[in-house]
Amino acid sequence: MTQAPAIPPATRRRHDREIVALAVPAFGALVAEPLFVMADSAIVGHLGTAQLAGLGVATALLTTAVSVFVFLAYATTAAVSRRVGAGDLPAALRQGMDGIWLALLIGVAVIAVVLPLAPDIVRLFGASATAAPYATTYLRISALGIPAMLTVLAATGVLRGLQNTRTPLYVAVGGFVANAILNALLVYPAGLGIAGSAWGTVIAQWGMAAVYLFVVVRGARRHKASLRPDLAGIRASAQAGVPLLVRTLSLRAILMIVTAMAARLGDADIAAHQIVLSLWSLLAFALDAIAIAGQAIIGRYLGASDARGAREACRRMVQWGIASGVVLGVLVVVARPLFLPLFTGDPVVRDVALPALLMVALSEPICGIVFVLDGVLMGAGDGPYLAWAMVATLAVFTPVALLVPVVGGGLTALWGAMTLMMTVRLLTLWLRARSGKWIVTGASR
């Protein structure tokens, strides 16, 4: 990408239009997702502290379980967009159906594990004796919605691959509204308590899955693509997802380690860490939206055997990533006096969080490039390299993070380790992008 000729203005404007058209709706859908948990918490919170604690444990387990399988969206986006670029919509939709069948199979397997083991899982997670029964109830009922959650992930990947991020936005907003209404009705007027919240969420999730399936199946029938499960296609989807699963597990391990180390620093530090991590996660949604656009656009260019277009799109999205990171970093610095009081009135926690927030602000331009290149390589189907790079990043980050409580530096040093982690990711992804080895054209990689 370096020493390449400047992108012509007309081409740059075309890339900008594509990025905005895909990234803005994707951002809206991403932001809508955590609102499910917020709505449940607001409604269940009025039942009592034990119920809210139980909800917290159960939703943390469910969120972790579903996030592990996010490869269903990423791998499907890459595979479908390649076939779209190659001009073979029937094959694109056939590939999308394979991803959806894989999601349903994984969902059934997860249910088979969670239902009998729910009490043990809750106990292992450290729920208190008063919260555990509520957590178990919510987890068992909500597990029935896991196939729907995973179907939504895979179907979202199909639509992204088809260059459609508006429908996922509409479905996410509709799902949030339905979830809030169902929860309010089932928890109180129906008198079901926390079980009502779980059933409301399950119904909303299956409703979302039904809408997605209607859209994808209608498209498949229109283009005469088979809807039957194809073992070879499902196996190919699973094989493409395994490296991304390794990548996701490595990233989850990093987040677990940083939270565990923050807990060792003391109550003020872990409280401040939760505030900083919440903001970092929110900023990640904005950058991830550009990455999602990258997955869809790059896959389409490579499927069309347009290597030059893929390189130009990559360069332009990196520029977007840098600009977005700078803007977000400035916003963090400017808004921190307003942001911190929303979460805590404790001056000690604020004092601990402030320098850590500045560290986050400084790292945002790095994050901008990392998220974009991550999306570019996912769109190229370069999963094995992404897996290797994240495992290497975990290996570098872990000893540094483990030393923070020993050496000192507090939460600021710990978020310095997070900045180091993102810098290592930047190095590995940038080297791969420069090498051009990710540019493999054709309908399949």
PDB file of N, CA and C in Angstrom, residues 89-98 100-101 158-159 162 212-228:
ATOM      1  N   LEU A  89     -24.941 -14.663  -7.849  1.00  0.00           N
ATOM      2  CA  LEU A  89     -25.836 -14.499  -6.699  1.00  0.00           C
ATOM      3  C   LEU A  89     -26.413 -15.821  -6.189  1.00  0.00           C
ATOM      4  N   PRO A  90     -26.773 -16.770  -7.062  1.00  0.00           N
ATOM      5  CA  PRO A  90     -27.249 -18.055  -6.537  1.00  0.00           C
ATOM      6  C   PRO A  90     -26.222 -18.731  -5.640  1.00  0.00           C
ATOM      7  N   ALA A  91     -24.949 -18.717  -6.048  1.00  0.00           N
ATOM      8  CA  ALA A  91     -23.902 -19.330  -5.219  1.00  0.00           C
ATOM      9  C   ALA A  91     -23.704 -18.544  -3.930  1.00  0.00           C
ATOM     10  N   ALA A  92     -23.849 -17.209  -4.015  1.00  0.00           N
ATOM     11  CA  ALA A  92     -23.705 -16.388  -2.810  1.00  0.00           C
ATOM     12  C   ALA A  92     -24.780 -16.749  -1.786  1.00  0.00           C
ATOM     13  N   LEU A  93     -26.010 -16.886  -2.251  1.00  0.00           N
ATOM     14  CA  LEU A  93     -27.104 -17.217  -1.345  1.00  0.00           C
ATOM     15  C   LEU A  93     -27.008 -18.657  -0.853  1.00  0.00           C
ATOM     16  N   ARG A  94     -26.511 -19.546  -1.714  1.00  0.00           N
ATOM     17  CA  ARG A  94     -26.291 -20.929  -1.299  1.00  0.00           C
ATOM     18  C   ARG A  94     -25.266 -20.971  -0.168  1.00  0.00           C
ATOM     19  N   GLN A  95     -24.193 -20.185  -0.315  1.00  0.00           N
ATOM     20  CA  GLN A  95     -23.174 -20.102   0.734  1.00  0.00           C
ATOM     21  C   GLN A  95     -23.763 -19.518   2.010  1.00  0.00           C
ATOM     22  N   GLY A  96     -24.622 -18.523   1.862  1.00  0.00           N
ATOM     23  CA  GLY A  96     -25.274 -17.933   3.027  1.00  0.00           C
ATOM     24  C   GLY A  96     -26.145 -18.928   3.763  1.00  0.00           C
ATOM     25  N   MET A  97     -26.881 -19.760   3.014  1.00  0.00           N
ATOM     26  CA  MET A  97     -27.719 -20.783   3.648  1.00  0.00           C
ATOM     27  C   MET A  97     -26.868 -21.802   4.396  1.00  0.00           C
ATOM     28  N   ASP A  98     -25.702 -22.132   3.862  1.00  0.00           N
ATOM     29  CA  ASP A  98     -24.805 -23.054   4.567  1.00  0.00           C
ATOM     30  C   ASP A  98     -24.392 -22.472   5.919  1.00  0.00           C
ATOM     31  N   ILE A 100     -26.122 -20.342   7.690  1.00  0.00           N
ATOM     32  CA  ILE A 100     -27.294 -20.354   8.572  1.00  0.00           C
ATOM     33  C   ILE A 100     -27.534 -21.751   9.134  1.00  0.00           C
ATOM     34  N   TRP A 101     -27.400 -22.788   8.297  1.00  0.00           N
ATOM     35  CA  TRP A 101     -27.548 -24.159   8.787  1.00  0.00           C
ATOM     36  C   TRP A 101     -26.501 -24.468   9.856  1.00  0.00           C
ATOM     37  N   VAL A 158     -24.837 -12.778   5.798  1.00  0.00           N
ATOM     38  CA  VAL A 158     -25.337 -12.928   4.429  1.00  0.00           C
ATOM     39  C   VAL A 158     -25.703 -11.568   3.843  1.00  0.00           C
ATOM     40  N   LEU A 159     -26.470 -10.787   4.591  1.00  0.00           N
ATOM     41  CA  LEU A 159     -26.918  -9.491   4.080  1.00  0.00           C
ATOM     42  C   LEU A 159     -25.758  -8.524   3.919  1.00  0.00           C
ATOM     43  N   LEU A 162     -24.136  -9.289   0.812  1.00  0.00           N
ATOM     44  CA  LEU A 162     -24.938  -8.792  -0.303  1.00  0.00           C
ATOM     45  C   LEU A 162     -24.928  -7.268  -0.381  1.00  0.00           C
ATOM     46  N   TYR A 212     -35.114 -12.352   9.381  1.00  0.00           N
ATOM     47  CA  TYR A 212     -33.904 -12.606   8.589  1.00  0.00           C
ATOM     48  C   TYR A 212     -34.098 -13.796   7.653  1.00  0.00           C
ATOM     49  N   LEU A 213     -34.652 -14.889   8.184  1.00  0.00           N
ATOM     50  CA  LEU A 213     -34.848 -16.076   7.359  1.00  0.00           C
ATOM     51  C   LEU A 213     -35.802 -15.789   6.206  1.00  0.00           C
ATOM     52  N   PHE A 214     -36.830 -15.000   6.454  1.00  0.00           N
ATOM     53  CA  PHE A 214     -37.762 -14.632   5.386  1.00  0.00           C
ATOM     54  C   PHE A 214     -37.036 -13.890   4.271  1.00  0.00           C
ATOM     55  N   VAL A 215     -36.179 -12.930   4.654  1.00  0.00           N
ATOM     56  CA  VAL A 215     -35.468 -12.131   3.654  1.00  0.00           C
ATOM     57  C   VAL A 215     -34.492 -13.002   2.862  1.00  0.00           C
ATOM     58  N   VAL A 216     -33.712 -13.835   3.567  1.00  0.00           N
ATOM     59  CA  VAL A 216     -32.702 -14.654   2.889  1.00  0.00           C
ATOM     60  C   VAL A 216     -33.367 -15.737   2.041  1.00  0.00           C
ATOM     61  N   VAL A 217     -34.386 -16.397   2.587  1.00  0.00           N
ATOM     62  CA  VAL A 217     -35.066 -17.459   1.834  1.00  0.00           C
ATOM     63  C   VAL A 217     -35.752 -16.886   0.604  1.00  0.00           C
ATOM     64  N   ARG A 218     -36.363 -15.720   0.735  1.00  0.00           N
ATOM     65  CA  ARG A 218     -36.998 -15.085  -0.434  1.00  0.00           C
ATOM     66  C   ARG A 218     -35.967 -14.809  -1.523  1.00  0.00           C
ATOM     67  N   GLY A 219     -34.800 -14.315  -1.129  1.00  0.00           N
ATOM     68  CA  GLY A 219     -33.746 -14.067  -2.104  1.00  0.00           C
ATOM     69  C   GLY A 219     -33.246 -15.356  -2.732  1.00  0.00           C
ATOM     70  N   ALA A 220     -33.119 -16.406  -1.913  1.00  0.00           N
ATOM     71  CA  ALA A 220     -32.645 -17.680  -2.440  1.00  0.00           C
ATOM     72  C   ALA A 220     -33.624 -18.255  -3.459  1.00  0.00           C
ATOM     73  N   ARG A 221     -34.906 -18.166  -3.156  1.00  0.00           N
ATOM     74  CA  ARG A 221     -35.908 -18.678  -4.095  1.00  0.00           C
ATOM     75  C   ARG A 221     -35.938 -17.863  -5.381  1.00  0.00           C
ATOM     76  N   ARG A 222     -35.770 -16.549  -5.236  1.00  0.00           N
ATOM     77  CA  ARG A 222     -35.785 -15.687  -6.426  1.00  0.00           C
ATOM     78  C   ARG A 222     -34.654 -16.057  -7.380  1.00  0.00           C
ATOM     79  N   HIS A 223     -33.494 -16.426  -6.812  1.00  0.00           N
ATOM     80  CA  HIS A 223     -32.334 -16.764  -7.644  1.00  0.00           C
ATOM     81  C   HIS A 223     -32.134 -18.267  -7.776  1.00  0.00           C
ATOM     82  N   LYS A 224     -33.170 -19.039  -7.380  1.00  0.00           N
ATOM     83  CA  LYS A 224     -33.169 -20.487  -7.535  1.00  0.00           C
ATOM     84  C   LYS A 224     -31.978 -21.157  -6.853  1.00  0.00           C
ATOM     85  N   ALA A 225     -31.656 -20.666  -5.659  1.00  0.00           N
ATOM     86  CA  ALA A 225     -30.596 -21.277  -4.847  1.00  0.00           C
ATOM     87  C   ALA A 225     -31.223 -22.292  -3.900  1.00  0.00           C
ATOM     88  N   SER A 226     -30.582 -23.437  -3.728  1.00  0.00           N
ATOM     89  CA  SER A 226     -31.113 -24.500  -2.884  1.00  0.00           C
ATOM     90  C   SER A 226     -31.163 -24.066  -1.422  1.00  0.00           C
ATOM     91  N   LEU A 227     -32.229 -24.490  -0.743  1.00  0.00           N
ATOM     92  CA  LEU A 227     -32.381 -24.190   0.676  1.00  0.00           C
ATOM     93  C   LEU A 227     -32.014 -25.385   1.558  1.00  0.00           C
ATOM     94  N   ARG A 228     -31.764 -26.526   0.944  1.00  0.00           N
ATOM     95  CA  ARG A 228     -31.475 -27.722   1.714  1.00  0.00           C
ATOM     96  C   ARG A 228     -30.079 -27.666   2.320  1.00  0.00           C
TER      97      ARG A 228
END
